[in-house]
Backbone as a chain_set.jsonl record, in Angstrom:
{"seq": "PEISYSNARIAALYAQGLVDYLRSREVDLASLGVSAVSAAADNPDQPQEISLADWIRLLEAATRQLNEPELPARAGASLQPRHLGALGRVLRGCADLHEAYRQLARYIRLLGQIGQPELQVEGAQAKLIWHWPYDSAPPQSVALFMLAARVRFMRWLSDRPDQAVDADFHGPAPAPTARFERIFRGRVR", "coords": {"N": [[93.34, 88.806, 121.777], [95.145, 87.774, 118.902], [93.979, 86.05, 116.007], [95.198, 83.053, 114.688], [96.402, 83.115, 111.455], [96.595, 80.85, 109.942], [94.461, 79.322, 110.739], [92.323, 80.796, 110.007], [89.305, 81.864, 108.29], [87.564, 82.403, 105.164], [84.861, 83.81, 103.385], [83.178, 81.633, 101.207], [81.828, 82.599, 98.973], [83.072, 85.079, 98.544], [85.661, 84.179, 98.023], [85.084, 82.973, 95.638], [85.219, 85.026, 93.813], [87.955, 85.287, 93.115], [88.349, 82.759, 91.966], [86.54, 82.922, 89.796], [87.76, 84.999, 88.33], [90.241, 83.786, 87.634], [89.328, 81.664, 86.085], [88.202, 83.123, 83.978], [90.478, 83.877, 82.76], [91.259, 81.547, 81.755], [92.789, 79.804, 83.305], [94.159, 76.794, 84.402], [92.879, 75.512, 87.09], [93.329, 73.194, 88.582], [96.005, 72.684, 88.146], [97.235, 74.391, 89.864], [97.248, 73.354, 92.359], [95.551, 73.789, 94.539], [92.908, 72.826, 94.851], [90.809, 72.656, 96.62], [89.765, 75.178, 97.156], [88.467, 76.084, 94.775], [86.642, 73.995, 94.507], [85.068, 74.216, 96.846], [84.079, 76.812, 96.529], [82.543, 76.511, 94.268], [80.481, 74.787, 94.97], [77.427, 74.972, 96.324], [76.453, 73.394, 98.369], [78.519, 72.923, 100.026], [80.445, 73.976, 102.941], [79.981, 77.386, 104.026], [82.243, 78.821, 104.345], [85.779, 78.882, 103.698], [89.218, 77.854, 104.001], [91.354, 80.511, 104.761], [94.1, 80.466, 104.408], [94.389, 78.526, 102.361], [93.109, 79.897, 100.28], [94.86, 82.054, 99.979], [97.142, 80.656, 99.182], [96.248, 79.777, 96.661], [95.935, 82.246, 95.324], [98.606, 83.187, 95.331], [99.919, 81.095, 93.973], [98.76, 81.26, 91.429], [99.638, 83.801, 90.677], [102.393, 83.392, 90.538], [102.504, 81.284, 88.595], [101.467, 82.496, 86.274], [103.23, 84.533, 86.099], [102.721, 87.259, 86.696], [102.911, 90.022, 88.397], [100.92, 91.878, 88.927], [98.548, 90.474, 88.983], [97.052, 89.847, 91.431], [95.904, 92.385, 92.043], [94.454, 92.89, 89.702], [92.633, 90.763, 89.838], [91.267, 91.385, 92.237], [90.13, 93.796, 91.434], [88.287, 92.867, 89.686], [86.123, 91.867, 91.004], [82.642, 91.322, 91.638], [79.457, 92.681, 92.725], [77.938, 90.447, 93.547], [79.775, 88.738, 94.672], [80.02, 89.599, 97.208], [77.821, 88.796, 98.564], [75.358, 88.935, 101.078], [76.393, 91.27, 102.2], [76.919, 92.844, 99.952], [74.321, 93.468, 99.14], [73.512, 95.022, 101.304], [75.313, 97.19, 101.071], [74.546, 98.252, 98.596], [72.196, 99.527, 99.283], [72.939, 101.827, 100.561], [73.087, 105.366, 101.14], [75.267, 107.014, 100.607], [78.916, 107.104, 100.231], [80.047, 107.333, 102.767], [78.138, 106.24, 104.502], [78.173, 103.684, 103.393], [80.765, 102.893, 104.079], [80.489, 102.744, 106.895], [78.695, 100.617, 107.107], [80.189, 98.619, 105.871], [82.331, 98.398, 107.694], [80.897, 97.482, 109.872], [79.8, 95.016, 109.02], [81.86, 93.501, 107.893], [82.785, 91.063, 108.739], [81.186, 89.189, 107.534], [82.482, 88.495, 105.241], [84.524, 86.992, 106.088], [87.518, 86.3, 107.979], [89.224, 88.613, 107.373], [90.267, 91.064, 108.033], [89.949, 94.521, 109.127], [88.349, 97.472, 108.088], [89.269, 100.972, 108.185], [88.189, 104.271, 108.227], [89.466, 107.393, 107.393], [88.897, 110.75, 107.297], [90.005, 113.654, 105.839], [89.492, 116.774, 105.288], [88.642, 117.209, 101.964], [89.528, 114.77, 101.264], [89.492, 111.265, 101.52], [90.628, 108.472, 103.339], [90.92, 105.068, 103.121], [91.765, 102.656, 105.211], [93.192, 99.527, 105.592], [93.234, 97.09, 108.002], [95.115, 94.397, 108.802], [94.505, 91.524, 110.646], [96.429, 89.88, 111.912], [99.453, 88.5, 113.416], [101.688, 88.343, 111.668], [102.788, 90.147, 108.764], [100.572, 90.797, 105.995], [100.724, 88.772, 103.039], [102.04, 90.32, 100.107], [100.472, 89.911, 97.847], [97.913, 89.515, 98.896], [97.382, 92.0, 100.102], [97.338, 93.602, 97.793], [95.145, 92.471, 96.378], [93.012, 92.928, 98.204], [93.011, 95.752, 98.453], [92.524, 96.552, 95.79], [90.006, 95.383, 95.435], [88.44, 96.867, 97.246], [88.677, 99.411, 96.122], [87.418, 98.939, 93.694], [84.769, 98.511, 94.598], [84.226, 100.957, 95.832], [84.272, 102.64, 93.614], [82.131, 101.539, 92.21], [79.982, 101.939, 94.019], [79.932, 104.712, 94.188], [79.358, 105.395, 91.652], [81.413, 106.18, 89.991], [83.398, 105.194, 87.901], [85.812, 106.04, 86.912], [87.308, 107.091, 88.932], [90.257, 108.222, 90.441], [92.674, 106.661, 92.476], [95.049, 106.752, 94.987], [97.472, 104.409, 96.0], [98.824, 103.139, 98.846], [101.295, 101.133, 100.267], [102.701, 99.085, 102.844], [106.145, 98.561, 103.012], [108.165, 97.784, 100.085], [107.177, 99.288, 96.966], [105.046, 97.578, 94.677], [106.491, 96.125, 91.784], [106.556, 96.271, 88.206], [105.614, 99.63, 88.85], [103.969, 101.045, 87.075], [102.083, 99.316, 85.896], [100.367, 98.838, 88.02], [99.524, 101.391, 88.599], [97.88, 101.882, 86.432], [95.688, 100.295, 87.103], [94.79, 101.382, 89.575], [94.666, 104.014, 88.899], [96.019, 106.088, 90.03], [98.738, 107.194, 92.165], [101.159, 104.756, 93.165], [102.572, 103.702, 96.034]], "CA": [[94.362, 87.967, 121.153], [95.008, 87.668, 117.454], [93.659, 84.73, 115.484], [96.216, 82.547, 113.781], [95.927, 83.194, 110.076], [96.494, 79.499, 109.388], [93.151, 78.797, 111.109], [91.302, 81.774, 109.617], [88.356, 81.469, 107.251], [87.095, 83.424, 104.239], [83.575, 83.412, 102.805], [83.33, 80.934, 99.923], [81.337, 83.478, 97.909], [84.138, 86.064, 98.292], [86.731, 83.416, 97.378], [84.634, 82.691, 94.273], [85.679, 86.124, 92.954], [89.269, 84.914, 92.58], [88.142, 81.599, 91.083], [85.919, 83.426, 88.561], [88.776, 85.738, 87.57], [91.202, 82.844, 87.06], [88.65, 80.943, 84.999], [88.065, 84.035, 82.836], [91.811, 83.887, 82.14], [91.455, 80.166, 81.313], [93.818, 79.171, 84.121], [93.832, 75.449, 84.857], [92.936, 75.595, 88.552], [93.895, 71.951, 89.13], [97.464, 72.759, 88.06], [97.74, 75.257, 90.925], [97.388, 72.538, 93.551], [94.685, 74.234, 95.64], [91.585, 72.55, 94.305], [89.779, 72.783, 97.657], [89.159, 76.507, 97.068], [87.498, 76.128, 93.679], [85.575, 73.025, 94.779], [84.172, 74.779, 97.858], [83.435, 78.0, 95.986], [81.591, 76.093, 93.237], [79.452, 73.896, 95.466], [76.631, 75.62, 97.364], [76.191, 72.465, 99.468], [79.711, 72.929, 100.871], [80.418, 75.019, 103.971], [79.969, 78.746, 103.506], [83.58, 79.392, 104.511], [86.909, 78.017, 103.366], [90.469, 78.255, 104.638], [92.017, 81.704, 104.233], [95.435, 80.058, 103.973], [94.246, 77.888, 101.046], [92.792, 80.953, 99.316], [96.103, 82.796, 99.749], [98.008, 79.784, 98.361], [95.74, 79.83, 95.285], [96.281, 83.57, 94.781], [100.046, 83.263, 95.087], [100.291, 80.122, 92.943], [98.353, 81.815, 90.126], [100.539, 84.929, 90.39], [103.682, 82.804, 90.107], [102.367, 80.512, 87.361], [101.278, 83.412, 85.149], [104.315, 85.509, 86.168], [102.088, 88.576, 86.611], [102.846, 90.618, 89.738], [99.685, 92.659, 89.092], [97.372, 89.591, 88.984], [96.165, 90.02, 92.585], [95.146, 93.633, 91.907], [93.474, 92.7, 88.616], [91.585, 89.878, 90.344], [90.474, 92.161, 93.186], [89.374, 94.805, 90.676], [87.267, 92.196, 88.867], [85.015, 91.386, 91.83], [81.295, 91.805, 91.354], [78.652, 92.757, 93.948], [77.468, 89.123, 93.968], [80.82, 88.103, 95.468], [79.887, 90.089, 98.58], [76.649, 88.187, 99.17], [74.46, 89.824, 101.818], [77.04, 92.566, 102.366], [76.697, 93.595, 98.714], [72.953, 94.007, 99.175], [73.504, 96.111, 102.295], [76.03, 98.339, 100.52], [73.725, 98.847, 97.524], [71.139, 100.339, 99.866], [73.494, 102.996, 101.263], [72.855, 106.655, 100.482], [76.534, 107.612, 100.181], [80.08, 106.283, 100.559], [80.28, 107.341, 104.21], [77.252, 105.212, 105.055], [78.671, 102.39, 102.918], [81.899, 102.54, 104.912], [79.999, 102.333, 108.216], [78.123, 99.273, 106.973], [81.307, 97.716, 105.589], [83.028, 98.168, 108.963], [80.012, 96.717, 110.752], [79.491, 93.671, 108.52], [82.993, 92.912, 107.177], [82.95, 89.662, 109.165], [80.465, 88.309, 106.609], [83.43, 88.062, 104.219], [85.512, 86.13, 106.716], [88.48, 86.895, 108.9], [90.165, 89.231, 106.431], [90.724, 92.365, 108.489], [88.968, 95.544, 109.46], [88.635, 98.759, 107.448], [89.182, 102.198, 108.973], [88.037, 105.438, 107.373], [89.968, 108.669, 107.898], [88.518, 111.84, 106.398], [90.782, 114.88, 106.056], [89.011, 117.725, 104.29], [87.958, 116.58, 100.831], [90.178, 113.498, 100.978], [89.166, 110.144, 102.407], [91.588, 107.374, 103.314], [90.405, 103.791, 103.606], [92.919, 101.899, 105.694], [92.843, 98.138, 105.842], [94.025, 96.514, 109.099], [95.274, 92.944, 108.777], [94.38, 91.207, 112.072], [97.302, 88.796, 112.328], [100.798, 88.891, 113.856], [102.58, 88.524, 110.521], [102.289, 91.048, 107.724], [99.909, 90.037, 104.933], [101.479, 88.667, 101.789], [101.76, 91.46, 99.233], [99.378, 89.552, 96.945], [96.658, 89.723, 99.613], [97.188, 93.443, 100.224], [96.953, 94.098, 96.469], [93.785, 92.015, 96.09], [92.056, 93.604, 99.086], [92.908, 97.165, 98.108], [91.855, 96.676, 94.491], [88.586, 95.061, 95.628], [87.785, 98.009, 97.883], [88.606, 100.478, 95.119], [86.36, 98.519, 92.757], [83.449, 98.735, 95.181], [84.029, 102.404, 96.017], [83.913, 103.181, 92.298], [80.788, 101.045, 91.897], [78.999, 102.586, 94.884], [79.877, 106.148, 93.909], [79.083, 105.546, 90.221], [82.567, 106.897, 89.454], [84.36, 104.172, 87.484], [87.071, 106.668, 86.537], [87.898, 107.685, 90.137], [91.675, 107.93, 90.693], [92.951, 106.287, 93.861], [96.443, 106.495, 95.311], [97.598, 103.177, 96.776], [100.012, 103.118, 99.692], [101.535, 99.823, 100.866], [103.873, 98.963, 103.709], [107.191, 97.85, 102.292], [108.459, 98.324, 98.757], [106.082, 99.343, 95.995], [105.104, 96.471, 93.719], [107.147, 96.542, 90.543], [106.718, 97.689, 87.901], [104.467, 100.363, 89.386], [103.078, 101.544, 86.01], [100.974, 98.361, 85.733], [99.444, 99.035, 89.14], [98.947, 102.734, 88.457], [96.753, 101.77, 85.471], [94.556, 99.695, 87.811], [94.289, 102.3, 90.592], [94.564, 105.335, 88.262], [96.673, 107.043, 90.932], [100.114, 106.838, 92.513], [101.367, 103.558, 93.965], [103.772, 103.891, 96.876]], "C": [[94.084, 87.811, 119.66], [94.758, 86.218, 117.044], [94.794, 84.295, 114.57], [95.669, 82.532, 112.359], [95.828, 81.81, 109.441], [95.155, 78.846, 109.721], [92.005, 79.693, 110.659], [90.471, 81.269, 108.443], [88.015, 82.68, 106.373], [85.78, 82.916, 103.645], [83.8, 82.784, 101.433], [82.873, 81.81, 98.765], [82.383, 84.531, 97.54], [85.306, 85.38, 97.585], [86.379, 83.113, 95.923], [85.064, 83.797, 93.31], [87.025, 85.823, 92.328], [89.135, 83.759, 91.603], [87.55, 82.058, 89.749], [86.935, 84.165, 87.699], [89.745, 84.777, 86.892], [90.575, 82.039, 85.926], [88.468, 81.84, 83.77], [89.379, 84.148, 82.07], [92.191, 82.504, 81.627], [92.628, 79.49, 82.023], [93.312, 77.796, 84.549], [94.001, 75.417, 86.371], [93.553, 74.349, 89.174], [95.423, 71.998, 89.123], [98.068, 73.617, 89.168], [97.84, 74.539, 92.268], [96.556, 72.966, 94.744], [93.243, 74.035, 95.202], [90.476, 72.702, 95.34], [89.063, 74.124, 97.564], [88.111, 76.534, 95.97], [86.359, 75.149, 93.917], [84.578, 73.587, 95.778], [83.408, 75.98, 97.302], [82.349, 77.618, 94.98], [80.386, 75.334, 93.77], [78.657, 74.542, 96.601], [76.29, 74.705, 98.537], [77.377, 72.366, 100.427], [79.568, 73.999, 101.955], [80.524, 76.41, 103.342], [81.312, 79.442, 103.647], [84.634, 78.365, 104.125], [88.145, 78.566, 104.072], [91.058, 79.493, 103.958], [93.399, 81.344, 103.704], [95.385, 79.373, 102.6], [93.97, 78.925, 99.963], [94.053, 81.749, 98.963], [97.058, 81.963, 98.9], [97.561, 79.799, 96.905], [96.124, 81.15, 94.623], [97.767, 83.651, 94.433], [100.511, 82.278, 94.023], [99.932, 80.641, 91.553], [99.268, 82.96, 89.723], [101.883, 84.414, 89.888], [103.555, 82.116, 88.753], [102.241, 81.428, 86.145], [102.364, 84.48, 85.078], [103.793, 86.934, 85.962], [101.979, 89.171, 88.01], [101.545, 91.388, 89.988], [98.42, 91.79, 89.139], [96.492, 89.764, 90.22], [95.318, 91.292, 92.496], [94.101, 93.509, 90.801], [92.312, 91.814, 89.086], [90.686, 90.618, 91.327], [89.592, 93.177, 92.478], [88.278, 94.177, 89.823], [86.055, 91.731, 89.676], [83.703, 92.059, 91.446], [80.51, 91.879, 92.668], [78.19, 91.388, 94.453], [78.502, 88.392, 94.818], [80.79, 88.569, 96.923], [78.676, 89.505, 99.288], [75.754, 89.213, 99.838], [75.075, 91.199, 102.02], [76.867, 93.429, 101.123], [75.319, 94.216, 98.67], [72.843, 95.153, 100.173], [74.161, 97.357, 101.702], [75.249, 99.033, 99.411], [72.649, 99.773, 98.063], [71.633, 101.595, 100.565], [73.323, 104.267, 100.434], [74.142, 107.276, 99.956], [77.691, 106.721, 100.63], [80.355, 106.253, 102.066], [79.402, 106.292, 104.894], [77.718, 103.818, 104.64], [79.873, 101.947, 103.745], [81.428, 102.039, 106.285], [79.428, 100.913, 108.163], [79.206, 98.242, 106.682], [82.04, 97.377, 106.887], [82.191, 97.286, 109.898], [79.89, 95.256, 110.324], [80.648, 92.976, 107.796], [83.189, 91.44, 107.544], [82.187, 88.685, 108.271], [81.384, 87.788, 105.505], [84.516, 87.157, 104.788], [86.428, 86.927, 107.616], [89.603, 87.548, 108.1], [90.608, 90.624, 106.844], [89.582, 93.338, 108.686], [89.327, 96.836, 108.745], [88.537, 99.901, 108.461], [89.096, 103.354, 107.989], [88.602, 106.652, 108.088], [89.619, 109.727, 106.862], [89.289, 113.084, 106.807], [90.393, 115.859, 104.955], [88.234, 116.991, 103.217], [88.539, 115.213, 100.491], [89.777, 112.448, 102.006], [90.222, 109.067, 102.223], [90.898, 106.154, 103.886], [91.614, 102.932, 103.936], [92.445, 100.498, 106.054], [93.787, 97.59, 106.901], [93.973, 94.991, 109.012], [95.332, 92.463, 110.222], [95.342, 90.146, 112.617], [98.692, 89.311, 112.671], [101.735, 89.169, 112.687], [101.938, 89.491, 109.525], [101.574, 90.217, 106.654], [100.845, 89.873, 103.741], [101.089, 89.834, 100.873], [100.594, 91.157, 98.289], [98.023, 89.801, 97.604], [96.366, 91.214, 99.755], [96.737, 94.04, 98.893], [95.511, 93.724, 96.133], [92.776, 92.815, 96.902], [91.897, 95.077, 98.722], [92.177, 97.348, 96.783], [90.367, 96.353, 94.6], [87.849, 96.231, 96.252], [87.658, 99.183, 96.926], [87.49, 100.17, 94.12], [84.978, 98.848, 93.321], [83.193, 100.2, 95.494], [83.623, 103.05, 94.695], [82.488, 102.781, 91.926], [79.741, 101.8, 92.716], [78.85, 104.08, 94.602], [79.495, 106.441, 92.461], [80.159, 106.402, 89.551], [83.631, 105.889, 89.018], [85.731, 104.736, 87.117], [87.828, 107.256, 87.729], [89.351, 107.252, 90.304], [91.869, 107.667, 92.179], [94.453, 106.082, 94.006], [96.488, 105.26, 96.209], [98.922, 103.195, 97.535], [100.107, 101.757, 100.373], [102.707, 99.92, 101.823], [104.896, 98.154, 102.941], [107.38, 98.442, 100.914], [107.229, 98.318, 97.851], [106.181, 98.143, 95.07], [105.692, 96.963, 92.4], [106.622, 95.734, 89.375], [105.444, 98.462, 88.27], [103.508, 100.835, 88.302], [101.883, 100.617, 85.796], [99.913, 98.564, 86.815], [98.78, 100.407, 89.065], [97.805, 102.728, 87.443], [95.512, 101.193, 86.159], [93.945, 100.708, 88.781], [94.047, 103.71, 90.046], [95.103, 106.446, 89.164], [98.082, 106.573, 91.197], [100.13, 105.559, 93.361], [102.679, 103.763, 94.715], [103.834, 102.745, 97.864]], "O": [[92.934, 87.727, 119.228], [95.268, 85.286, 117.666], [95.292, 85.086, 113.769], [94.592, 81.993, 112.105], [95.057, 81.617, 108.501], [94.753, 77.9, 109.042], [90.841, 79.38, 110.905], [90.881, 80.372, 107.706], [88.162, 83.828, 106.793], [85.619, 81.714, 103.43], [84.522, 83.332, 100.6], [83.468, 81.769, 97.688], [82.563, 84.841, 96.363], [85.878, 85.941, 96.651], [87.264, 83.008, 95.075], [85.254, 83.54, 92.121], [87.226, 86.074, 91.14], [89.738, 83.776, 90.53], [88.007, 81.631, 88.689], [86.972, 83.984, 86.482], [90.041, 84.93, 85.707], [91.23, 81.767, 84.919], [88.57, 81.363, 82.64], [89.392, 84.473, 80.883], [93.298, 82.301, 81.127], [93.364, 78.707, 81.422], [92.176, 77.655, 85.0], [95.117, 75.309, 86.879], [94.233, 74.445, 90.195], [96.065, 71.416, 89.998], [99.278, 73.578, 89.39], [98.446, 75.054, 93.207], [96.834, 72.54, 95.865], [92.454, 74.98, 95.19], [89.313, 72.861, 94.97], [87.871, 74.204, 97.864], [86.981, 76.963, 96.205], [85.216, 75.442, 93.565], [83.369, 73.452, 95.587], [82.22, 76.141, 97.578], [81.347, 78.32, 94.853], [79.365, 75.246, 93.087], [79.158, 74.651, 97.721], [75.879, 75.187, 99.593], [77.257, 71.793, 101.51], [78.667, 74.834, 101.888], [81.09, 76.575, 102.261], [81.498, 80.541, 103.123], [84.418, 77.156, 104.21], [88.095, 79.639, 104.673], [91.236, 79.521, 102.74], [93.823, 81.859, 102.669], [96.253, 79.617, 101.763], [94.522, 78.85, 98.865], [94.285, 82.076, 97.799], [97.712, 82.491, 98.001], [98.399, 79.829, 96.004], [96.586, 81.162, 93.482], [98.134, 84.13, 93.36], [101.41, 82.596, 93.245], [100.705, 80.482, 90.609], [99.636, 83.078, 88.554], [102.44, 84.943, 88.926], [104.381, 82.324, 87.865], [102.841, 81.164, 85.103], [102.422, 85.246, 84.116], [104.337, 87.707, 85.173], [101.041, 88.85, 88.739], [101.12, 91.531, 91.134], [97.324, 92.321, 89.318], [95.271, 89.825, 90.075], [94.136, 91.271, 92.841], [92.976, 93.982, 90.96], [91.153, 92.083, 88.771], [89.463, 90.49, 91.256], [88.446, 93.396, 92.871], [87.426, 94.891, 89.293], [85.072, 91.256, 89.107], [83.672, 93.204, 90.994], [80.868, 91.2, 93.631], [78.063, 91.19, 95.661], [78.144, 87.515, 95.605], [81.466, 87.991, 97.774], [78.516, 89.698, 100.493], [75.424, 90.239, 99.244], [74.357, 92.199, 102.013], [76.685, 94.64, 101.242], [75.155, 95.349, 98.219], [72.158, 96.143, 99.914], [73.623, 98.458, 101.82], [75.283, 100.258, 99.295], [72.232, 100.706, 97.376], [70.831, 102.354, 101.109], [73.402, 104.247, 99.206], [74.113, 107.993, 98.956], [77.488, 105.719, 101.315], [80.846, 105.25, 102.583], [79.867, 105.549, 105.758], [77.667, 102.881, 105.436], [79.997, 100.768, 104.08], [81.918, 101.023, 106.776], [79.655, 100.11, 109.068], [79.151, 97.121, 107.186], [82.337, 96.212, 107.151], [82.73, 96.448, 110.621], [79.877, 94.359, 111.168], [80.43, 91.954, 107.145], [83.703, 90.663, 106.74], [82.497, 87.494, 108.246], [81.101, 86.754, 104.9], [85.334, 86.618, 104.041], [86.149, 88.073, 107.967], [90.755, 87.116, 108.134], [91.272, 91.306, 106.063], [88.416, 93.024, 108.446], [90.482, 97.262, 108.784], [87.82, 99.808, 109.457], [89.853, 103.403, 107.02], [88.266, 106.916, 109.243], [89.997, 109.617, 105.695], [89.238, 113.515, 107.959], [90.899, 115.785, 103.835], [87.295, 116.249, 103.505], [88.098, 114.568, 99.541], [89.733, 112.717, 103.207], [90.656, 108.784, 101.107], [90.357, 106.191, 104.991], [92.379, 102.537, 103.056], [91.432, 100.317, 106.73], [95.005, 97.619, 106.723], [92.909, 94.385, 109.136], [96.162, 92.968, 110.978], [95.089, 89.574, 113.677], [99.071, 90.413, 112.275], [102.496, 90.137, 112.72], [100.716, 89.627, 109.459], [101.93, 89.06, 106.43], [101.668, 90.748, 103.471], [99.939, 90.273, 100.874], [99.813, 92.052, 97.967], [97.086, 90.248, 96.943], [95.231, 91.645, 99.553], [95.85, 94.893, 98.868], [94.744, 94.562, 95.659], [91.797, 93.323, 96.355], [90.78, 95.593, 98.685], [91.304, 98.208, 96.67], [89.55, 96.981, 93.927], [86.739, 96.555, 95.829], [86.64, 99.875, 96.922], [86.714, 101.053, 93.754], [84.124, 99.391, 92.62], [82.048, 100.647, 95.428], [82.736, 103.902, 94.66], [81.729, 103.59, 91.392], [78.731, 102.248, 92.174], [77.766, 104.641, 94.76], [79.329, 107.601, 92.083], [79.877, 107.223, 88.679], [84.653, 105.742, 89.687], [86.703, 103.987, 87.021], [88.885, 107.859, 87.547], [89.649, 106.058, 90.309], [91.304, 108.357, 93.027], [95.06, 105.33, 93.243], [95.634, 105.091, 97.08], [99.996, 103.258, 96.938], [99.144, 101.28, 100.973], [103.604, 100.742, 101.636], [104.551, 97.169, 102.289], [106.816, 99.492, 100.604], [106.36, 97.452, 97.961], [107.284, 97.73, 94.712], [105.419, 98.081, 91.963], [106.266, 94.572, 89.567], [104.333, 97.993, 88.024], [102.323, 101.013, 88.586], [100.777, 101.093, 85.539], [98.714, 98.472, 86.551], [97.613, 100.561, 89.425], [96.856, 103.499, 87.586], [94.393, 101.577, 85.82], [92.727, 100.88, 88.812], [93.32, 104.501, 90.647], [94.685, 107.599, 89.064], [98.573, 105.658, 90.536], [99.229, 105.319, 94.164], [103.738, 103.967, 94.121], [104.754, 102.682, 98.68]]}, "num_chains": 1, "name": "protein.A"}
């Protein structure tokens, strides 16, 4: 049975990546009306997980307030290894991207209830597919953030910061696509 996304959790350390990005943009987090996310992410004495729904509300409120459809992808692409906590340390120890994928699939739950990756290799091309584990489709902002975060870490792990990645989404392509193509350095469909 699928978990209700309204009851789902996300690791506070992973959520901190979004908070850090918004602060780097000098966004007044209190004005977004989701102060629980930044408070939990900032306080190590707080629970290690926060509400996924609250995190999504923060992501969408910031996207609306700044009127930047590409904000979720930019925020995801800004994540640092420290935002992955123990998973980041595991991934750093991997010999190659294939091993990193296996470890990511095994330990993704450390980041919360955010879905499961699937790797498909066809010749020289690899596809990383993200499965959202809930009945409803993920908000486009979440899909953009998650894909950009995975691209960021694939580039980091492979030491290929210039790696081009095509991004395929269910539903219409985010507009205008040129902004997203600069982030992924590939086609956005």
